XYZ file of C-alpha atoms in Angstrom:
633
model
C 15.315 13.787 -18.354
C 17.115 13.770 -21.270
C 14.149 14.706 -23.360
C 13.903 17.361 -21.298
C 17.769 19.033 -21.473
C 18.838 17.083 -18.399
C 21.865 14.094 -18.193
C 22.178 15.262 -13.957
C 19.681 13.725 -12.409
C 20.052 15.681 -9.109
C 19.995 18.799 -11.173
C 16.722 17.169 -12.851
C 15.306 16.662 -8.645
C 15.968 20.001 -8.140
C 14.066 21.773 -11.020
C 11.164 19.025 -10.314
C 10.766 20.707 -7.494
C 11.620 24.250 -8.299
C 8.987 24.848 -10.629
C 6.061 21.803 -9.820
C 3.326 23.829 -12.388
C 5.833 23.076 -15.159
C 7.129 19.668 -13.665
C 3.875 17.394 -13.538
C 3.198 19.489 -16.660
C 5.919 17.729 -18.665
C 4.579 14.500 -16.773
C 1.111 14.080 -18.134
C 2.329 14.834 -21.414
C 5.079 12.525 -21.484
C 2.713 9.983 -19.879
C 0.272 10.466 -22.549
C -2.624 11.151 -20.692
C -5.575 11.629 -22.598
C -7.736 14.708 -21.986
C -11.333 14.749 -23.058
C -10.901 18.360 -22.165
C -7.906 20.253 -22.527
C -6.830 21.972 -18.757
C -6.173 25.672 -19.045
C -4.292 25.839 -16.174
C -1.819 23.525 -14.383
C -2.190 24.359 -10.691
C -4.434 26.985 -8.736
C -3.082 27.538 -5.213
C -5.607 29.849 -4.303
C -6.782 28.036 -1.611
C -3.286 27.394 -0.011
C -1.039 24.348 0.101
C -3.937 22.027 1.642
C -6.231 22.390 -0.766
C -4.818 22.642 -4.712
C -6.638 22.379 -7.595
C -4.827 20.551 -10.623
C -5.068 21.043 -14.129
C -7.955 23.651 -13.945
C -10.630 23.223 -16.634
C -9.663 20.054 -17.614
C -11.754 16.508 -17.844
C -10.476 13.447 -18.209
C -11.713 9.555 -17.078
C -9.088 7.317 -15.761
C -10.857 4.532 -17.561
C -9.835 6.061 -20.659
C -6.078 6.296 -19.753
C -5.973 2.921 -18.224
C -7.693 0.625 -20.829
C -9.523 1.930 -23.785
C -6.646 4.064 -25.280
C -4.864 0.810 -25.650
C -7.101 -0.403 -28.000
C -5.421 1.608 -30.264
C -2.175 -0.413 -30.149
C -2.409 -3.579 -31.812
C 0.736 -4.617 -29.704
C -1.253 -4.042 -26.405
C -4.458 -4.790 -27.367
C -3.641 -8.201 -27.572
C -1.484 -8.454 -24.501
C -2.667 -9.535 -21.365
C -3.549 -6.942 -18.649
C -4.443 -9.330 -16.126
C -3.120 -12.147 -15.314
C -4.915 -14.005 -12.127
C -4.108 -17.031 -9.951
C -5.487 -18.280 -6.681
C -3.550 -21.104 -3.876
C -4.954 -23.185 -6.054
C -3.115 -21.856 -8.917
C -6.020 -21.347 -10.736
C -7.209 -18.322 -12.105
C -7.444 -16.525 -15.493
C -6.366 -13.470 -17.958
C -7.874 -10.910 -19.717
C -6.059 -9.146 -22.537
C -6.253 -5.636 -22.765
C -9.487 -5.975 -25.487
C -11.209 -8.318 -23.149
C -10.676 -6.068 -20.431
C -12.264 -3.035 -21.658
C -15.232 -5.598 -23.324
C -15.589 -6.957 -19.608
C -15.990 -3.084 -18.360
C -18.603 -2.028 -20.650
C -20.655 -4.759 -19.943
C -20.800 -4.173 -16.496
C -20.723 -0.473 -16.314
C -24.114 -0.854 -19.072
C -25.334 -3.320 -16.287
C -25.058 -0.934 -13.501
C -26.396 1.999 -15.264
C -29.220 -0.174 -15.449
C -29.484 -1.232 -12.102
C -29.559 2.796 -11.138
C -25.929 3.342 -10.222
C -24.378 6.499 -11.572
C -22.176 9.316 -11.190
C -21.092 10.418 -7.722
C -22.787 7.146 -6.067
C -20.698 5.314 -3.826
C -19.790 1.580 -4.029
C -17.636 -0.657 -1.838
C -15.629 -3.592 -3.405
C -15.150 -6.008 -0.211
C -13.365 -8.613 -2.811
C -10.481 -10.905 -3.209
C -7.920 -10.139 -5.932
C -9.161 -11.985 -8.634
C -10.234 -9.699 -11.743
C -13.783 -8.910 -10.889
C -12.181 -6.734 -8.631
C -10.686 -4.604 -11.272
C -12.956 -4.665 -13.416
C -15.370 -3.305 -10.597
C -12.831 -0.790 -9.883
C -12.695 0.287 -13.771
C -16.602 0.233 -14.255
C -17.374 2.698 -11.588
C -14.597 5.133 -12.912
C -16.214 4.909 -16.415
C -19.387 5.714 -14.608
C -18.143 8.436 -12.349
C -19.276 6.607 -9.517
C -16.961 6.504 -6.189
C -15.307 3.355 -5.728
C -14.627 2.389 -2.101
C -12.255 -0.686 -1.894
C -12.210 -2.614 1.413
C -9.678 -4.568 2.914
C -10.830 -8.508 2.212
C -10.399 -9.637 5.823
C -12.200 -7.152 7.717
C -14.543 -8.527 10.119
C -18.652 -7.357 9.545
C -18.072 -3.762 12.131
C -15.521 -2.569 10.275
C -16.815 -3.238 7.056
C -20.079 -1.192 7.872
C -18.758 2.054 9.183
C -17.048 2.376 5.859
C -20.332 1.417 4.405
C -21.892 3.560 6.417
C -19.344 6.226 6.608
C -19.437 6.743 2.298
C -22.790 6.269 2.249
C -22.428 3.378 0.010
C -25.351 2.664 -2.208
C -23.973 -0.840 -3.806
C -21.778 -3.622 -2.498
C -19.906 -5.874 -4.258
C -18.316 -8.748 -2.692
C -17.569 -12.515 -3.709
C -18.758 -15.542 -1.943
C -15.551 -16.900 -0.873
C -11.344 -17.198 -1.229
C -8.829 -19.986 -0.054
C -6.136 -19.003 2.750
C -3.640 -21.581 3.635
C -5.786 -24.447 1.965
C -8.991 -22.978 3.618
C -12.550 -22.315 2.471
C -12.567 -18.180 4.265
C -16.505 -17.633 3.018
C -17.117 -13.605 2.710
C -20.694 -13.208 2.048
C -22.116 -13.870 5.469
C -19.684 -11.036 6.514
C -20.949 -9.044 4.077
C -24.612 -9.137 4.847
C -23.646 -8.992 8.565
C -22.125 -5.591 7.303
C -24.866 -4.793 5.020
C -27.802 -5.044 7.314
C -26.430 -2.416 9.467
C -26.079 0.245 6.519
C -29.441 1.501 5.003
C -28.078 2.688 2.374
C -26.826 -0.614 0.863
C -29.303 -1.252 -2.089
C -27.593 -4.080 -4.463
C -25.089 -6.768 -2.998
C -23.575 -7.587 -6.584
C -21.643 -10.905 -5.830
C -19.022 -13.429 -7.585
C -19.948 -16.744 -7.281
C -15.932 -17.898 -8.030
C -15.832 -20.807 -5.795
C -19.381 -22.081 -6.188
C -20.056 -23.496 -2.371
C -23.358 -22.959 -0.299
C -23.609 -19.199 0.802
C -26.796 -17.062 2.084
C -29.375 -15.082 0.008
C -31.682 -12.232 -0.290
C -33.473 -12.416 -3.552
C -34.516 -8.616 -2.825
C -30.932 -7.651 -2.580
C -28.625 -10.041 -3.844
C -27.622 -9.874 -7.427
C -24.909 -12.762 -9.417
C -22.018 -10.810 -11.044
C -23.318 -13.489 -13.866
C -26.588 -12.366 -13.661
C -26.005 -8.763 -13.608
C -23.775 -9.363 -16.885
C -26.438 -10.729 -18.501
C -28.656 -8.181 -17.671
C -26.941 -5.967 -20.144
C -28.999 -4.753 -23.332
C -26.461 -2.761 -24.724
C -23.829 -4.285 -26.978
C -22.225 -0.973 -28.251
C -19.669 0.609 -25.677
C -21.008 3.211 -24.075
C -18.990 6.514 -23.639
C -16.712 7.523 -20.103
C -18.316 9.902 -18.038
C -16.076 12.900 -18.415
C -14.631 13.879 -14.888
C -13.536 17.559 -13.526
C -10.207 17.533 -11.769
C -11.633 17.780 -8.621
C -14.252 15.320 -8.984
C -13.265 12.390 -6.877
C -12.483 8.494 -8.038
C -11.734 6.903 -4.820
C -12.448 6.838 -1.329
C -9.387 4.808 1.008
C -9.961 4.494 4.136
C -6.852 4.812 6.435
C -6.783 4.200 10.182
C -5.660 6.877 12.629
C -4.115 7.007 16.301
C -7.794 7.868 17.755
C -11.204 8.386 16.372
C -13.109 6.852 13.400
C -10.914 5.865 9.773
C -10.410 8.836 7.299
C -11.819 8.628 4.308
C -9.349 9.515 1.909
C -10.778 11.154 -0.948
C -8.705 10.402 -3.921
C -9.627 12.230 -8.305
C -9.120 10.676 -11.579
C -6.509 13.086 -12.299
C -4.496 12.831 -8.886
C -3.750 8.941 -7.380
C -3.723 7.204 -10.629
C -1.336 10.034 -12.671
C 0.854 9.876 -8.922
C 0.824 5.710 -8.969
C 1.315 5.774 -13.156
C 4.537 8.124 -12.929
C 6.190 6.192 -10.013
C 5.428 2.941 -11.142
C 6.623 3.777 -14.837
C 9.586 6.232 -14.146
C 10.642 5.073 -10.643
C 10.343 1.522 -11.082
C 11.161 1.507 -14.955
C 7.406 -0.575 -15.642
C 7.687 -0.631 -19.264
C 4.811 -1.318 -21.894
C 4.682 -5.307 -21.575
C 5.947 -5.769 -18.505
C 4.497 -7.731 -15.436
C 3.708 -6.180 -12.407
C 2.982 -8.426 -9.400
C 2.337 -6.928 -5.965
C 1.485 -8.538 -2.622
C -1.359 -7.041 -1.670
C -5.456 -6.297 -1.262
C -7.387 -3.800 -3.126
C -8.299 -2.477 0.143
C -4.747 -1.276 0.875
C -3.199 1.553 -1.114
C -0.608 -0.547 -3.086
C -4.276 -2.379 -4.477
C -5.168 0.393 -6.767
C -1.434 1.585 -6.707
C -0.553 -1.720 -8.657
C -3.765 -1.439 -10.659
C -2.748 2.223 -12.587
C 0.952 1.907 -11.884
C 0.389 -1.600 -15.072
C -2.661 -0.359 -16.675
C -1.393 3.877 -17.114
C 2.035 2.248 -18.495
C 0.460 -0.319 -20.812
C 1.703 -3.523 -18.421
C 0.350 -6.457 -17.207
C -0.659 -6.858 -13.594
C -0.335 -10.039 -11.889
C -2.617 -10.452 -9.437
C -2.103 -13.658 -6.800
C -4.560 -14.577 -4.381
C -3.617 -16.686 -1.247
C -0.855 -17.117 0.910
C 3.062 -16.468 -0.548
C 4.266 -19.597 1.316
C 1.728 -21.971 1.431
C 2.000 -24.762 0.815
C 5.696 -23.999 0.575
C 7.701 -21.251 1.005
C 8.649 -21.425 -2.628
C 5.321 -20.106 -3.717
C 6.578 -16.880 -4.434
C 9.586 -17.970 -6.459
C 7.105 -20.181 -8.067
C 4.916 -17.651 -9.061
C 7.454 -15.042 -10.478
C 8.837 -17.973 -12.414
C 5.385 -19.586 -14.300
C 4.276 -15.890 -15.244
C 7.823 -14.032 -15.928
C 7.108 -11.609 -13.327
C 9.247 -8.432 -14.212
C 8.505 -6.473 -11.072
C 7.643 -7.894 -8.089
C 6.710 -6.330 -4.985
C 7.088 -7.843 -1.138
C 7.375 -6.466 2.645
C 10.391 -7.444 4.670
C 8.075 -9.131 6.955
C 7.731 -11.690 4.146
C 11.065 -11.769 3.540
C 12.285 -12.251 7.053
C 10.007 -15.028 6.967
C 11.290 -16.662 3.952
C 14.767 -15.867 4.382
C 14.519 -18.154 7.945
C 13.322 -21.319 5.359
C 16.921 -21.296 3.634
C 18.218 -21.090 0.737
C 16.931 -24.074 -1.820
C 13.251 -22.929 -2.115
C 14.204 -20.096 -4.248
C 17.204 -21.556 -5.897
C 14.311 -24.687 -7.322
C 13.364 -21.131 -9.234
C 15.041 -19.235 -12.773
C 14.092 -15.528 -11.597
C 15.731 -13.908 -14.452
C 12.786 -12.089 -15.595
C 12.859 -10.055 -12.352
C 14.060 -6.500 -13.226
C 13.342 -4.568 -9.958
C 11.933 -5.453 -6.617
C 9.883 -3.419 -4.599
C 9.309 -2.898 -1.375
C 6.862 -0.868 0.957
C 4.826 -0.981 3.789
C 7.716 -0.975 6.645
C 11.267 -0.102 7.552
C 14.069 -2.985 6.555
C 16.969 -4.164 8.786
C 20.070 -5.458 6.724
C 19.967 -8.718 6.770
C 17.112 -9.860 5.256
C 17.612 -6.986 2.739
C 20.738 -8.349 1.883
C 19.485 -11.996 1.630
C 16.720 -10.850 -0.617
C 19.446 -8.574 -2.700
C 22.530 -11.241 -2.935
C 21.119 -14.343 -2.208
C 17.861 -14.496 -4.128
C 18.995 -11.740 -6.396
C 22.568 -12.736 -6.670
C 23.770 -8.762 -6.907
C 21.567 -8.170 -10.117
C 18.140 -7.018 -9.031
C 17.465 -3.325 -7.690
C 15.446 -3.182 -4.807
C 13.161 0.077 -4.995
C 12.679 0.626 -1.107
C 9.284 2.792 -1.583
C 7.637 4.969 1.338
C 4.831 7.356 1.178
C 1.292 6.422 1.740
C -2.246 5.904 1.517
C -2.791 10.230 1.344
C 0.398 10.253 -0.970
C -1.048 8.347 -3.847
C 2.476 6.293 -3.628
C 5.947 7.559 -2.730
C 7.665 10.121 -1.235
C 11.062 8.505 -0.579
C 12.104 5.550 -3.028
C 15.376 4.340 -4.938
C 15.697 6.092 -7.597
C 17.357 3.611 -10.184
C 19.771 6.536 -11.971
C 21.386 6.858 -8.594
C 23.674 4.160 -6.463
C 21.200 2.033 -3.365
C 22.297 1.706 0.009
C 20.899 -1.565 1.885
C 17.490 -0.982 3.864
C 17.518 2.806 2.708
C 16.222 4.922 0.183
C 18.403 7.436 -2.054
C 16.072 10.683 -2.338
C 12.375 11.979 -2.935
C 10.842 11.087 -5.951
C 10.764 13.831 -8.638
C 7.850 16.516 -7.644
C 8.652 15.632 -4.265
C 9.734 18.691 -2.045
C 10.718 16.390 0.960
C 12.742 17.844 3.951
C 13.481 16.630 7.322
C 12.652 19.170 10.187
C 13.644 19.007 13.824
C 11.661 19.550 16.653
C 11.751 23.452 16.316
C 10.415 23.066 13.096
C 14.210 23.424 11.430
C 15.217 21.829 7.765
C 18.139 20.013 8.557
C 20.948 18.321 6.117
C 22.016 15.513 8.507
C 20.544 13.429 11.039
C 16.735 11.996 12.425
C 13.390 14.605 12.654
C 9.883 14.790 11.000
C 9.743 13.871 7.730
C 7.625 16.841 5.620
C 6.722 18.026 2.778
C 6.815 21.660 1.290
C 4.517 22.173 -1.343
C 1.726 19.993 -3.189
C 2.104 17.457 -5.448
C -0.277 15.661 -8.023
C -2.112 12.857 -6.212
C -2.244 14.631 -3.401
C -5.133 14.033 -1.034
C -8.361 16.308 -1.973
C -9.574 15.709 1.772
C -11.525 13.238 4.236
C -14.886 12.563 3.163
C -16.789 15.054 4.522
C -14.418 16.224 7.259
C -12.159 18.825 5.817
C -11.267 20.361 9.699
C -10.097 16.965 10.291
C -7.877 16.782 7.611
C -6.411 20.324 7.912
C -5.441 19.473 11.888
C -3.864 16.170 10.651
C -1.632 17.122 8.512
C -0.669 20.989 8.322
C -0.912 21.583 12.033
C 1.934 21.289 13.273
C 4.100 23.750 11.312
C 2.937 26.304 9.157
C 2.015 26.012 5.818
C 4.029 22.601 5.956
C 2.624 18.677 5.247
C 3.371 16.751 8.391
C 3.417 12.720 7.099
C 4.130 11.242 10.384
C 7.438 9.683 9.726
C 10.626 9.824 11.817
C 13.483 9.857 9.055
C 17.188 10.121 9.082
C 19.405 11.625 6.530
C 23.257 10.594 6.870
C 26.515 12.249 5.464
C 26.004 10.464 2.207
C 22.417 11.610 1.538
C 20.745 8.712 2.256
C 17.646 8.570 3.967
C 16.380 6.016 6.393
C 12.846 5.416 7.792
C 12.734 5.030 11.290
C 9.394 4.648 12.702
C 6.445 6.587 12.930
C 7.113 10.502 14.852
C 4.420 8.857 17.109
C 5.711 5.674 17.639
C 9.749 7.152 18.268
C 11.243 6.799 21.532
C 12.736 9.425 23.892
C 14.876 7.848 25.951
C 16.516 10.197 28.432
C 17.055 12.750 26.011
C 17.551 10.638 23.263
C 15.625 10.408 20.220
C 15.795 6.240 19.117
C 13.880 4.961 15.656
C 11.719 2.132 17.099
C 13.129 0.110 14.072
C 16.826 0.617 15.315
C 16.190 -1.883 18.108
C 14.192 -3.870 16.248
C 16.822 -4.985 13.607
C 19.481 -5.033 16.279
C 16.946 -7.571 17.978
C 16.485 -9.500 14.644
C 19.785 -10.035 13.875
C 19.726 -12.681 16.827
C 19.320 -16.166 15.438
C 16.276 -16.783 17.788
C 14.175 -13.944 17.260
C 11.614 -14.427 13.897
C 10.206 -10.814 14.686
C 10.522 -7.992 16.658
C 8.338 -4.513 18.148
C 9.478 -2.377 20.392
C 7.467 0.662 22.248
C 8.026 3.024 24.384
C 6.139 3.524 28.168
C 6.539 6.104 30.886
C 9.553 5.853 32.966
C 10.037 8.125 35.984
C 13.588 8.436 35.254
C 13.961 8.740 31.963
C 11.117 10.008 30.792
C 10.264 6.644 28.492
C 12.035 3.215 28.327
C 11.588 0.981 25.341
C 10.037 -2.376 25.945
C 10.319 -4.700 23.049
C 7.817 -8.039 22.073
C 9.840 -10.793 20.048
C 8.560 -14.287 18.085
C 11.314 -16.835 18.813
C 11.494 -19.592 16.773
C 10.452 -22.879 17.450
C 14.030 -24.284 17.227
C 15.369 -21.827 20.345
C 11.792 -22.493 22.250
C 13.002 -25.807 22.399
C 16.435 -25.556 23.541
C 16.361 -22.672 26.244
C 13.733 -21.481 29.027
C 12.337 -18.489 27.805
C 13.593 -16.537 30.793
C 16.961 -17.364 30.339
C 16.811 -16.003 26.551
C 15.295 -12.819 27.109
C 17.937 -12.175 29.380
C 20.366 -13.118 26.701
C 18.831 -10.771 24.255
C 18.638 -7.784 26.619
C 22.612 -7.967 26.727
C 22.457 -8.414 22.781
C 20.493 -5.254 22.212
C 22.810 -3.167 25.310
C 25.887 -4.594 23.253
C 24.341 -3.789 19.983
C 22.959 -0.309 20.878
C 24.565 0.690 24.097
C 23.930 0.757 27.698
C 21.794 3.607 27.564
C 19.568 2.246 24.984
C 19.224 -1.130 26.646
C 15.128 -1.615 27.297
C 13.579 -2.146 30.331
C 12.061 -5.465 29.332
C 12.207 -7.920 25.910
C 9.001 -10.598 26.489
C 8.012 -13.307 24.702
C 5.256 -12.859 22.223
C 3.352 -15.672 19.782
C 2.619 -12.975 17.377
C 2.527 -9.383 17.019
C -0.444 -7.332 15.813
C -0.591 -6.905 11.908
C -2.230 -5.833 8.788
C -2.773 -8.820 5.978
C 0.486 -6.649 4.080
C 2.720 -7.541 7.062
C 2.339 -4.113 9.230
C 3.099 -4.491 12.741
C 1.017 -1.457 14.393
C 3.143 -0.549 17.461
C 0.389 2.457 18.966
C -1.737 -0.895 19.260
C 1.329 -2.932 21.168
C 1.631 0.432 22.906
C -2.006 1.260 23.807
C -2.781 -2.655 24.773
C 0.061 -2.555 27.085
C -0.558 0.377 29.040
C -4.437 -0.547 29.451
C -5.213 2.080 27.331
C -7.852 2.205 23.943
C -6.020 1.215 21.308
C -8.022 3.306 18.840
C -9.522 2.186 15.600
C -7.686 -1.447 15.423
C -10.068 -2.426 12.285
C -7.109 -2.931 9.778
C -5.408 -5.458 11.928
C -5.547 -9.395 11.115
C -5.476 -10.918 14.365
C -6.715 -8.443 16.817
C -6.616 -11.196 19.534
C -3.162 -10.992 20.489
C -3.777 -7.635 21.874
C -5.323 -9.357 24.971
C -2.096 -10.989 25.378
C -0.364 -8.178 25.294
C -2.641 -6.502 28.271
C -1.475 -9.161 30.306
C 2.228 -8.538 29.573
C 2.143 -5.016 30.947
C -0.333 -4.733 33.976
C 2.205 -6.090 36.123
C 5.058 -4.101 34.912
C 3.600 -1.037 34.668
C-alpha cells in the first residue's frame, strides 16, 4: 500500500477494485512473478465477465515461481519447503534445493514414460511430499494435474478419472487414521479398471505392507525415479495464460461434479497474494493447513508457502488422536507460524478443556486461519482468548474452490469482529444483493461479485453452458457464489449459510447457521444442522439434527432434552423462529475438512436424491436420517 501512495487501507480497497487491469498489475510485480514471456496486455474482456483472459501474450510456469527461482537465494535455498509428519510422527523435509532436485527427476521420469503437455493425471494421495512433488512435476511438464480427495471410495474416484480423461494415476499404498492401517491401492485399481484411459498407476510404497499388483500397469514411485537418464534439469514447459494447471472437482446440488478448470497464471497468483498479503506469510515462515490435496485449501496451502518463499507443513492423520493435544503438539515441535483449522475442529477440541493446549508454548503462531464453514462465538472465542490468550489474529477466510481462495477474509490492517470477517480481499468487487437483484449497505442477501478477478475459474472441463448457468444466471452480467451473507451497521460481514440451504420461515429470511450456534451454545449439544422442509403454513419450518454428548446421553432421556432445547432455541431466537422438530443424531454428514452438507440432511430427509454425495466421509448416516423424516413429513 504504502509502496503504492496509500496509508488508508479502505481507500487502497477501493482503487483495488476501481481499476482491477492496474490492481493485479501492481500484484504480480510486487509478487515477483517470473515471466518467461513478458504479457502485453493485463486483461481482455472481450468475451464478457465469464470468460477473461489475463495477462495476454504472456507465458509463465508455476513451477518456476514456486521452486526454482528460489534457488537463487542462498537464504531459501537452504530452507526447508516441506516439512512432513504422519500419526506416527514420522515423516520428512525437503529444502527448497532438494525440492526442485526431487521434481526434475520425476518430471525426466515421466517424460519418459510418455506423459506430456496437456495430459491429464490424478494424484489420489495422502499428504506426505510425493504429493507435491507430483503436483510440481506435472506443472513443469504442462500436464493437468487432477488432485483427488484421499478418502473417496473406488465410484467416485473413477468418474473423475473418467470425467478428465486421465491418462496416469498416482496413488500410494496406504496412510494411518486414528492408529489404523486405511490401504488405498485396492481402491485405486477398483477405480482404475473402470477408466480406459488409465495407462500408468505410479505408486508410493511409504508404509511398505502387502498391497495388489499389475506388472503391466503398476509402476514404484522408486522405480520410476530410477528410471531417470537425465541428470541435468530439464527446462519448464512455458505455459499461455489460458492454458490450464489444474482440474478441482467440486460437487454440486444435482448432476455430475464440475470440473474446475484452474491456469498457471490464475489459482496459484490468487492463493500466493492472499496467503502472503492477507495472512502476512513471510519468506521463512511455516504454513500448516488441515487439509487434503483433493480439497481447494490442498493446492491453496501448496502456492500460498511455495509463491512466498515459506515452508509448508504438511500433517497427515488425525488432529486429536491419540490426544486432543496433537495439534498443539504439532504447532509446537515445528514452530508453526500460521496455522489453519475449521471450527468443527475447534468445537471439538474446545469440549476436551483447557490443559491439552496449555501442555503447549504456541508463541510462534502469528495468525490463524480459518475456512471451510461459518463460526458461532464461542468456540471462536475459546480458540481467540483461551488458546490464543488475545494475541493471535484469526483470518476468518471464505471464497472457494472456483475462487482460487477468498472473497471475504480479515484483513489484518483493519480491527476483527468474533466469527466474522471485516471486508473483501483487495481485487475483490464483493456486494450483497437482495432478492430483486439490489446492492444493499446493511443486512442478509446473495453474496456476488461484480467483475473478474485473477484466479478466477476458466470453466468446467468441457462444459462451458454449465458453467455460464451456474454462476452468471441469475442476474445479469453478475457472479452468483451461492452464499447468504449479512453486512451489519459496522461493516462487518457474516456468512450465513448457503442461498440454497437459507430458510424462509413465514416471511422470514433465517441463516441456517443462526440456529445452529444458538443450538451449540447448549452444554449438551457437540454439533448442530438445521434444514428447512415444506410447511403448509409457513411456507418452510426449520428442523435441526444435534450430537449430544455422551455426558448429557447419560443423564437425561433423549426426549426430555430435545424438548429442552426447542425452548432454548425459541428463547434464543424467538417464538417465530422456534423449529418444528430438534432430533437426535450420532453424526452428521461431512467432508474429511469438517463440512457438514445440509442439501444432503435436507434431500435424505425428505426421501429425495441427495445428488452427487461423493465428497462426504460417512455417507451412511444419511440412511439414518431417512428414517428421521418419513414419519414427520
Amino acid at each position: 500500500m504504502r509502496k503504492l501512495g496509500f496509508e488508508d487501507y479502505d481507500a487502497f480497497y477501493a482503487e483495488s477494485i476501481g481499476d482491477i487491469r492496474w490492481f493485479w498489475d501492481q500484484v504480480v510485480q510486487d509478487m515477483q512473478i517470473p515471466w518467461l514471456k513478458p504479457y502485453h496486455q493485463v486483461l481482455d474482456s472481450s468475451r464478457g465477465f465469464a470468460w477473461p483472459h489475463w495477462f495476454v501474450n504472456g507465458e509463465l510456469n508455476i513451477t518456476q515461481a514456486a521452486v526454482y527461482r528460489w534457488l537463487q537465494d542462498e537464504a531459501t535455498k537452504n530452507q526447508y519447503a516441506i516439512i512432513a509428519e504422519n500419526e506416527l510422527q514420522k515423516g520428512r523435509s525437503l529444502t527448497y534445493e532438494q525440492l526442485a532436485l526431487e521434481v526434475d527427476r520425476l518430471a525426466n521420469s515421466l517424460r519418459q514414460i510418455g506423459i506430456g503437455k496437456g495430459d491429464r493425471a490424478a494424484i489420489y494421495m495422502p499428504m506426505i511430499p510425493e504429493t507435491v512433488i507430483a503436483m510440481l512435476a506435472l506443472a513443469k511438464l504442462g500436464a493437468i494435474a487432477i488432485p483427488i480427495y484421499s478418502g473417496f471410495a473406488p465410484s467416485t474416484i473413477a468418474k473423475r478419472l473418467h470425467a478428465s480423461g486421465a491418462k496416469l494415476l498416482f496413488t500410494a499404498d496406504g496412510y494411518y487414521r486414528k492408529g489404523k492401517i486405511i490401504k488405498m491401492k485396492p481402491i485405486a485399481d477398483e477405480a482404475a479398471n473402470q477408466c480406459s484411459s488409465v495407462e500408468v498407476m505410479v505408486v508410493v510404497r511409504q508404509l511398505g505392507i502387502d498391497i495388489p499388483w499389475d506388472d503391466h500397469r503398476d509402476l514404484a514411485w522408486s522405480t520410476l525415479i530410477q528410471q531417470s537418464s537425465q541428470l541435468v534439469p530439464s527446462q519448464v514447459e512455458p505455459m499461455t495464460s489460458t492454458e490450464p494447471l489444474m482440474l478441482l472437482y467440486t460437487s454440486g446440488t444435482t448432476g455430475e461434479p464440475k470440473g474446475i478448470v484452474h491456469t498457471h497464471c490464475g489459482f496459484p497468483i490468487k492463493a500466493g497474494f492472499d496467503a502472503g498479503y492477507g495472512m502476512d506469510v513471510r519468506q521463512g515462515d511455516r504454513l500448516c493447513w488441515l487439509t487434503d490435496m483433493g480439497w481447494m485449501m490442498g493446492p491453496f496451502m501448496l502456492y500460498g508457502a511455495l509463491l512466498n518463499g515459506a515452508t509448508m507443513v504438511l500433517y497427515d492423520g488425525s488432529p486429536d488422536y491419540p490426544e486432543p493435544n496433537r495439534l498443539w503438539k504439532l504447532a509446537e515441535t515445528h514452530q508453526i507460524t500460521h496455522l489453519g483449522v475449521s471450527p468443527t475442529l475447534i468445537r471439538v477440541l474446545m469440549k476436551q478443556g483447557d490443559e491439552w493446549h496449555q501442555q503447549h508454548n504456541l508463541s510462534s503462531l502469528r495468525v490463524i486461519g480459518s475456512s471451510g464453514e461459518p463460526w458461532n462465538d464461542d468456540p471462536w472465542k475459546w480458540l481467540y482468548e483461551q488458546v490464543g490468550q488475545g494475541r493471535i489474529p484469526i483470518v476468518n477466510y471464505s471464497g472457494g474452490t472456483e475462487i482460487s481462495g477468498g472473497i471475504l477474509s480479515n484483513q489484518l490492517l483493519k480491527d476483527i469482529a468474533p466469527s466474522g470477517f471485516n471486508g473483501p480481499l483487495p481485487g475483490m468487487d464483493a456486494d450483497i444483493y437482495d432478492i430483486q437483484g439490489q446492492s444493499i449497505s446493511t443486512g442478509i442477501g446473495e453474496l456476488v461479485l461484480k467483475q473478474p478477478w485473477v484466479g478466477m475459474a476458466a470453466g468446467f472441463w468441457n462444459d462451458a453452458e454449465r458453467y455460464t448457468q451456474t454462476y452468471f444466471s441469475k442476474y445479469p452480467n453478475t457472479w452468483v457464489h451461492g452464499d447468504w451473507v449479512e453486512k451489519d451497521d459496522e461493516g462487518y460481514w457474516y456468512i450465513r449459510g448457503r442461498s440454497d440451504d437459507t430458510l424462509n420461515i413465514a416471511g422470514k429470511r433465517l441463516g441456517p447457521a443462526e440456529m445452529e450456534s444458538a443450538l451449540v451454545e447448549h452444554a449438551a449439544v457437540l454439533e448442530a444442522a438445521t434444514i428447512g422442509i415444506p410447511d403448509d403454513v409457513k411456507g418452510e419450518v426449520a428442523v435441526c439434527l444435534v450430537v449430544i454428548s455422551q455426558a448429557y446421553q447419560e443423564s437425561k432421556l433423549t426426549i426430555e432434552l430435545m424438548n429442552e432445547l426447542l425452548h432454548y432455541v425459541e428463547e434464543k431466537l424467538g417464538k417465530g423462529m422456534k423449529p418444528k422438530v430438534i432430533h437426535a443424531a450420532e453424526q452428521l454428514p461431512k467432508t474429511r475438512n469438517g463440512k457438514v452438507v445440509r442439501r444432503a440432511i435436507r434431500a435424505a430427509y425428505l426421501g429425495l436424491d441427495p445428488g452427487d454425495i461423493s465428497t462426504l466421509e460417512n455417507p451412511e448416516i444419511l440412511d439414518t436420517i431417512r428414517l428421521l423424516g418419513s414419519p414427520t413429513v
